[in-house]
Every structure is written in C-alpha cells, then in structure tokens.
Tab-separated table of C-alpha atoms in Angstrom:
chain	number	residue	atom	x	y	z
X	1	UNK	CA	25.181	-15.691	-10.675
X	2	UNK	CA	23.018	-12.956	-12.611
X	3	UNK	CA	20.588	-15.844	-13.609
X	4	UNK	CA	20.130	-17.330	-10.188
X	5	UNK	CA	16.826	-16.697	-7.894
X	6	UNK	CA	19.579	-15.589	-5.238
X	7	UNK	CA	20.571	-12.780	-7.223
X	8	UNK	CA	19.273	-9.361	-6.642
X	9	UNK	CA	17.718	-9.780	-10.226
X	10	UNK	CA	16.261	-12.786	-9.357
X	11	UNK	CA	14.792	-12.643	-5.741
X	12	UNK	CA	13.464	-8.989	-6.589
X	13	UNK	CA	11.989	-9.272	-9.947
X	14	UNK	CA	8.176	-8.528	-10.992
X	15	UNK	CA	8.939	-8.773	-14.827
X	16	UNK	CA	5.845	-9.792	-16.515
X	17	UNK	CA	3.455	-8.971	-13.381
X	18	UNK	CA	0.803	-6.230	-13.546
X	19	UNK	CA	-0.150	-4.034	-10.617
X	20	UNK	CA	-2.511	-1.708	-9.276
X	21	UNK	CA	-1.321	0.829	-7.077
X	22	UNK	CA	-4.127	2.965	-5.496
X	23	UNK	CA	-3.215	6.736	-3.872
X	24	UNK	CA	-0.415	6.536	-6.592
X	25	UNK	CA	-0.138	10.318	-7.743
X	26	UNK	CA	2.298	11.239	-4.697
X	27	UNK	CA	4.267	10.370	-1.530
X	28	UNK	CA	4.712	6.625	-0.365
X	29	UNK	CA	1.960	5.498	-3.326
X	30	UNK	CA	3.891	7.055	-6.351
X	31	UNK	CA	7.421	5.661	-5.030
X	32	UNK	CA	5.551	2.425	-5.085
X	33	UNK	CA	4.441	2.621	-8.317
X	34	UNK	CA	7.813	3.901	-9.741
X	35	UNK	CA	9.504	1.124	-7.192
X	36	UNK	CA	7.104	-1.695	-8.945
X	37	UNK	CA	7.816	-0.682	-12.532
X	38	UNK	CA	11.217	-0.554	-12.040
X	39	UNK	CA	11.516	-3.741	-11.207
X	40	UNK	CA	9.977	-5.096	-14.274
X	41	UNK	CA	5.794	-5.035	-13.344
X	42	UNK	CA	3.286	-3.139	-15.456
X	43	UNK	CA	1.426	-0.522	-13.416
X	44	UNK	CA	-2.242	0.815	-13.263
X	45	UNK	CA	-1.310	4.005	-11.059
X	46	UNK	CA	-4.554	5.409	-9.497
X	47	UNK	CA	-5.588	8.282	-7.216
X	48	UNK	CA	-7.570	11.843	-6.800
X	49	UNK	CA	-4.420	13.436	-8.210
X	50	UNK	CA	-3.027	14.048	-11.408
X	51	UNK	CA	-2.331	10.538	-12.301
X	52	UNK	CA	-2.540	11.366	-16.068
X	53	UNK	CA	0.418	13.322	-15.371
X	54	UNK	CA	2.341	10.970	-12.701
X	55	UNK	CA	1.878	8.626	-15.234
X	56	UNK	CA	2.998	10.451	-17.867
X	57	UNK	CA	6.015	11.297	-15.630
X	58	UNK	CA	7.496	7.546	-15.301
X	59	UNK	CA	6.474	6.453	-18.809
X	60	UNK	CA	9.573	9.255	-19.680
X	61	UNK	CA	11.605	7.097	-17.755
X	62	UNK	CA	10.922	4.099	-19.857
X	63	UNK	CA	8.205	2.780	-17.102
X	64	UNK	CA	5.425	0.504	-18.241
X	65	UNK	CA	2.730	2.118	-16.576
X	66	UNK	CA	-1.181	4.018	-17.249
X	67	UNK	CA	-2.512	6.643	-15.276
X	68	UNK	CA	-6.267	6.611	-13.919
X	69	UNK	CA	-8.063	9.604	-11.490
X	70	UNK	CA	-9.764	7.855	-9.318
X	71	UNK	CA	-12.157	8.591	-6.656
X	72	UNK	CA	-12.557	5.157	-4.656
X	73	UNK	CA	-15.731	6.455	-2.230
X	74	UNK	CA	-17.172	5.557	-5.740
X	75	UNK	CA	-18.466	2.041	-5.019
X	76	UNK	CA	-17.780	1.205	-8.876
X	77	UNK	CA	-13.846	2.442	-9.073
X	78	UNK	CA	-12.403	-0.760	-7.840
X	79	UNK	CA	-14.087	-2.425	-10.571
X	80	UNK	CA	-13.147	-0.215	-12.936
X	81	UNK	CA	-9.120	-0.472	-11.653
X	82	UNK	CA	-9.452	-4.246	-12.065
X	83	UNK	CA	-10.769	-3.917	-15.695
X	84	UNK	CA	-8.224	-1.745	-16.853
X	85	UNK	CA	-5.474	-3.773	-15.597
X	86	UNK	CA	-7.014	-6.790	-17.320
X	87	UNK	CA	-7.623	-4.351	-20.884
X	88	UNK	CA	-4.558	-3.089	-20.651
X	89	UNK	CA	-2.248	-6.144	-19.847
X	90	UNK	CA	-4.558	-9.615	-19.632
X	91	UNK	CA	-3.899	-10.440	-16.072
X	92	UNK	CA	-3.078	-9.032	-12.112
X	93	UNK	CA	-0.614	-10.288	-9.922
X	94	UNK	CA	-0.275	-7.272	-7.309
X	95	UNK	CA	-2.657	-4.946	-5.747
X	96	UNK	CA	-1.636	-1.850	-3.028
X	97	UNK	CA	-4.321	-0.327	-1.429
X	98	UNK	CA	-2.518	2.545	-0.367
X	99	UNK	CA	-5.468	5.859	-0.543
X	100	UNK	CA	-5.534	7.143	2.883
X	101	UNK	CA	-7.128	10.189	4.877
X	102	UNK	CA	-6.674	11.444	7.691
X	103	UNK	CA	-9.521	13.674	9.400
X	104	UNK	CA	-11.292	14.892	12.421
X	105	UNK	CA	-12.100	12.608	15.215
X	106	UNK	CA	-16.107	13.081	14.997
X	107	UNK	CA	-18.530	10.658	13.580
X	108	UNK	CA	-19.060	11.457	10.366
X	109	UNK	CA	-14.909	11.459	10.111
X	110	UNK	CA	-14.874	8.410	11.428
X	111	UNK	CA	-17.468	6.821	8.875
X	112	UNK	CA	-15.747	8.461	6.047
X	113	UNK	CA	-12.152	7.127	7.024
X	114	UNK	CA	-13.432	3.317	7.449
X	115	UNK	CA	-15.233	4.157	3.866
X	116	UNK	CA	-12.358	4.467	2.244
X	117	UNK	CA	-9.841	2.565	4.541
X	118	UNK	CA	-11.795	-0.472	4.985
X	119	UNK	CA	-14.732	-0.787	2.883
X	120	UNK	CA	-13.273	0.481	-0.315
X	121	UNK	CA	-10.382	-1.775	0.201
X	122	UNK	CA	-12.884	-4.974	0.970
X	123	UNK	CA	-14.644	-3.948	-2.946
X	124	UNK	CA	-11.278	-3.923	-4.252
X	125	UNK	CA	-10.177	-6.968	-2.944
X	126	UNK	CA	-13.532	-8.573	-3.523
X	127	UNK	CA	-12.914	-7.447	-7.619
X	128	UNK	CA	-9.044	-8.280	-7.752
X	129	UNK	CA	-8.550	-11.572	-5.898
X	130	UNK	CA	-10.697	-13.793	-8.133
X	131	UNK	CA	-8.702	-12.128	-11.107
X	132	UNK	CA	-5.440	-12.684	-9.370
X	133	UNK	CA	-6.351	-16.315	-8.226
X	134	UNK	CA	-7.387	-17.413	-11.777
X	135	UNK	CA	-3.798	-15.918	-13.216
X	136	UNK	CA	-1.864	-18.019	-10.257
X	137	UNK	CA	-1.779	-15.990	-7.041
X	138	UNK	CA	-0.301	-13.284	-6.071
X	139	UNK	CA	-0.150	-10.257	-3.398
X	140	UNK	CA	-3.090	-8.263	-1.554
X	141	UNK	CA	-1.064	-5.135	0.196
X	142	UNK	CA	-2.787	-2.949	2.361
X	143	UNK	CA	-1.497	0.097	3.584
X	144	UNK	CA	-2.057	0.078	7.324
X	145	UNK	CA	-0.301	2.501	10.401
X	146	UNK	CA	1.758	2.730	12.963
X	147	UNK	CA	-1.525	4.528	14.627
X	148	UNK	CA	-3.452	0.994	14.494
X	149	UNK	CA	-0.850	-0.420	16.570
X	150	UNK	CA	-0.695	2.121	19.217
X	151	UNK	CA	-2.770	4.090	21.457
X	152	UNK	CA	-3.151	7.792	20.013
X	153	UNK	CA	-4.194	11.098	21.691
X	154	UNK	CA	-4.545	13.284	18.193
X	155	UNK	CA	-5.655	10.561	15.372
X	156	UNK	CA	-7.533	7.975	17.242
X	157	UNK	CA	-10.374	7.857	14.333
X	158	UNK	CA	-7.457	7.442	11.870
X	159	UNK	CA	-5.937	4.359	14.049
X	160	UNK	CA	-9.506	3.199	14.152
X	161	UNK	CA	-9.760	2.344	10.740
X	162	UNK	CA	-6.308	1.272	9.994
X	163	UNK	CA	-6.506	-1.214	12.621
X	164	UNK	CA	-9.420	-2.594	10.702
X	165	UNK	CA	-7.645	-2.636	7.634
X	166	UNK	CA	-4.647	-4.566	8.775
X	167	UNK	CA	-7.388	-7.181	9.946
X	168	UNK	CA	-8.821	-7.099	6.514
X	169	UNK	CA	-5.812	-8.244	5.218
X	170	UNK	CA	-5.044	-10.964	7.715
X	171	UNK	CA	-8.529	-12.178	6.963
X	172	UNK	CA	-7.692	-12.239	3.161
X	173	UNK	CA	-4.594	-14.687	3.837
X	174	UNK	CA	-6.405	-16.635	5.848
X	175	UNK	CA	-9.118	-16.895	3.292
X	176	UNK	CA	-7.568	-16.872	-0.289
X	177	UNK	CA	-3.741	-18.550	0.869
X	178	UNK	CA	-5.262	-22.171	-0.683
X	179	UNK	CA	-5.687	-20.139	-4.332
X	180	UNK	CA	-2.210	-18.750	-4.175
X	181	UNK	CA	-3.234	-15.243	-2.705
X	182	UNK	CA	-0.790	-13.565	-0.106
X	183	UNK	CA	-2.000	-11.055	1.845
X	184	UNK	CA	-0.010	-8.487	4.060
X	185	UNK	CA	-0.670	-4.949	5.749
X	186	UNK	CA	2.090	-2.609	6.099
X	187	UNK	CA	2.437	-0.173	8.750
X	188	UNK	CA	4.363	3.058	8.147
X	189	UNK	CA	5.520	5.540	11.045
X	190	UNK	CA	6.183	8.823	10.111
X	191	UNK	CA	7.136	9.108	6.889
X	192	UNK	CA	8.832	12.090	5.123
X	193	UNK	CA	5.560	13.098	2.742
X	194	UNK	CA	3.047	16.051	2.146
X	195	UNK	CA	0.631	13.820	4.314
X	196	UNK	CA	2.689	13.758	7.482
X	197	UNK	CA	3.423	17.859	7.126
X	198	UNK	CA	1.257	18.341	10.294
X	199	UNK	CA	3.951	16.034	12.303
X	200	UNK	CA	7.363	16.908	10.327
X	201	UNK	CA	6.034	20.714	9.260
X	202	UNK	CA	5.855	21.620	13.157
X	203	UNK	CA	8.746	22.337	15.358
X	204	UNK	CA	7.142	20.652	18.584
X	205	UNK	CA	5.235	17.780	17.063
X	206	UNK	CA	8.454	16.603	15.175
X	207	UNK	CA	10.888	17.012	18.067
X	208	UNK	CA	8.495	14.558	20.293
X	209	UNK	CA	7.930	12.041	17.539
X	210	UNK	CA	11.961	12.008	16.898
X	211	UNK	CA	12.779	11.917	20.661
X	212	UNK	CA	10.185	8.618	20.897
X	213	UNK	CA	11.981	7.079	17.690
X	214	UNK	CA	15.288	5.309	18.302
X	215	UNK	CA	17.108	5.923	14.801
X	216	UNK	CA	16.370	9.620	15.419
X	217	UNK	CA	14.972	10.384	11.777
X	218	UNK	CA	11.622	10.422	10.128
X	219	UNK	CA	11.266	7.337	7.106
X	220	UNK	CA	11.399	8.516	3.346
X	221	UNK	CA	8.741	6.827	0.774
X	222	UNK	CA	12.085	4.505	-0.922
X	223	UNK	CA	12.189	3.077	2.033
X	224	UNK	CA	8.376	1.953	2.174
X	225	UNK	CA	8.771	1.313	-1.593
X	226	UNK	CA	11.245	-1.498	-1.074
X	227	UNK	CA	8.784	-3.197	1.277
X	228	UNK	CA	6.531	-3.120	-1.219
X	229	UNK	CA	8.874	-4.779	-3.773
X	230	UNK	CA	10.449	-7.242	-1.419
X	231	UNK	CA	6.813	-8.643	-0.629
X	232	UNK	CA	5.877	-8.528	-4.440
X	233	UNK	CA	8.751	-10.656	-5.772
X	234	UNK	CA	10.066	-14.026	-5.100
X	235	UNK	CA	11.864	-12.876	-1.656
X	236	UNK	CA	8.785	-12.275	-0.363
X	237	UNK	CA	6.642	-15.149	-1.520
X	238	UNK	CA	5.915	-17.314	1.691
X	239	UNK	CA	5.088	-13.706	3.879
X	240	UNK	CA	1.676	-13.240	4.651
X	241	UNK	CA	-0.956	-12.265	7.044
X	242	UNK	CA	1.579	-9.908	8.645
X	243	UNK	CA	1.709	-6.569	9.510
X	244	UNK	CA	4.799	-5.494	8.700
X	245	UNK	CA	5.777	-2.251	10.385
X	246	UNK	CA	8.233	0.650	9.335
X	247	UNK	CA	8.996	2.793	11.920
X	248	UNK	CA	12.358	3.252	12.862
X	249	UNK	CA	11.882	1.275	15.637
X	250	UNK	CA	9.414	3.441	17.383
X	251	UNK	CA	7.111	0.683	18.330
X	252	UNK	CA	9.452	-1.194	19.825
X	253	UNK	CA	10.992	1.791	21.849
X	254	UNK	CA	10.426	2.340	25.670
C-alpha cells in the first residue's frame, strides 16, 4: 500500500513542489516551513528574523530549503520571494502568507496592520499566482484569525485586517480556481508562540481564554503545521475558498 495515493506517503506528499513561506524565522511560520520540507517540498523561508540562520538550522536536518530576511512593507519583497523561488528551483506550487503584527488600536496601527496583512499579501499573490498557474496550479494560504471571526474588546484593529485577509483569499479562489489555483485562509486561536505571550504569558488573560475553549489547552504550531500540509498535498486538493479555523473549538463554544 506504500505506493498508493491512500497512503500517508501518498495523500501527504509535496515531493518535487517549491514553497514560499513568509514570517518563517519562528513560531507557527517556521513549523510550516520545517512541516513543508519534510514532506518532500523545497522551501524559500522568509521573514524579519534570522532566516539565514533558521535556514541554516533545517538544511542540518537534511531539509531542502534557503533562507531570505525579508521586510514585506517593502512593496518590491514579494517580487523578489517569487524570483528566488523560480532561481533557485524553476517553478512554485505553494505560497503561505503567514507575517503578522499585532499593534495598537489607533489609526496609524490600523493602516500599518492592513499594509502588511492585506496589501502585502494582494502584491504577493499578484507576483506568485501567474507563476504558479503557468507550472499547473497550486495553493494560495493565507494566514488569517480567530479575531476576524469574532467580536474583540483588546485587538479589534488586528481582527480588522485579518478579516480582510481571509476575504482576499476567498476572492483568489473564486478568481484563479479555472487556472488550477486553490486558495484558503486559515484561522488560528491561541496558539502556544512568542506572539501570543501577552495571552498565555499572563495569569488572568490565559485562565479566561482556556475557560472559553472547550479542549481546555492553548494550540502548538505542529498542529497549525499539519493544516498547512494537509491543504498543500493531494488530501487537500479540492479545498478552497475556506477559512479553515484552529481553535480548539472555541468558536464554536457557548
């Protein structure tokens, strides 16, 4: 049965695929990234951090991968992400738009947050997919919230803009399905990372978030990782335009 697509080899395989993976030098982005080249893709793994050095991290694990700092508020970085995928490895088959901020709730927060949330996601998209249609098709992943779903008293800028985002990417399936494009969001509820310190990191604020989630535990980046995966490989080929969320079952909770 190893040879069959209903094997685990089969149904979760990415071997020859090349990715991008943006916001890849820690937390749910890096997981991805290890998560993708594990299971057989080549990976451009991008962010502010040390990428160099993430990079250099899983290639000692025997991971096909290259690092690149990246600073996507820079109008010409998703460009640039698409070309090195293509220099490195002739093709692209999966993008994850996965950078993310979180900041204040005035104006200029809010502007800067949809920057990089919606519009720097819209220039990568409007780079990748013409690549990615020409190769065959492939996947569009957006990294969306739990906080665009919901109404929220502390990060209602944040939810803002990744309620845009997951309509970005419905808009995408919608638009490039007939070229072979699929095109989810995914939406994460607190998730065990340095990003979500401010929830986990304080007594109070984790207690209510727990007590509101039914499986009584915050989500680890694996877990989001094998999302990724399973909508990257054949299991996942006919999902899109969904927002798939990740939560423990906290939206569905009373």
């Amino acid at each position: 049965m190893s040879d069959s697509l209903l094997s685990p080899a089969g149904l979760f395989s990415l071997a020859g695929q090349v990715a991008i993976v943006t916001g890849a030098t820690s937390g749910i982005g890096l997981a991805s990234a290890e998560a993708i080249a594990a299971a057989g893709a080549r990976v451009v793994l991008a962010g502010l951090g040390d990428a160099d050095g993430a990079a250099a991290a899983l290639q000692g694990r025997g991971l096909d991968v290259v690092g690149v700092p990246c600073d996507l508020s820079d109008p010409g970085a998703p460009a640039s992400l698409v070309r090195t995928a293509q220099q490195h490895w002739g093709r692209l088959d999966i993008v994850f738009a996965n950078a993310g901020v979180a900041l204040g709730e005035d104006v200029a927060s809010l502007q800067a947050m949809f920057d990089l949330h919606v519009i720097s996601v819209l220039r990568l998209a409007d780079a990748a997919l013409p690549v990615m249609a020409d190769g065959g098709g492939g996947l569009f992943l957006v990294m969306s919230s739990l906080s665009g779903l919901r109404g929220n008293k502390a990060i209602g800028g944040y939810g803002i803009t990744k309620a845009a985002n997951a309509q970005l990417a419905r808009n995408i399936a919608v638009q490039w399905g007939p070229r072979g494009i699929r095109a989810n969001a995914l939406s994460p509820g607190v998730i065990a990372t340095e990003f979500a310190t401010p929830i986990t990191g304080d007594p109070d604020a984790a207690h209510s978030r727990l007590a509101k989630t039914p499986m009584g535990r915050f989500g680890t980046p694996a877990e989001v990782a094998g999302t990724v995966v399973w909508l990257a490989s054949p299991a996942g080929a006919f999902v899109s335009g969904q927002n798939i969320v990740i939560d423990g079952g906290t939206l569905a909770s009373d």
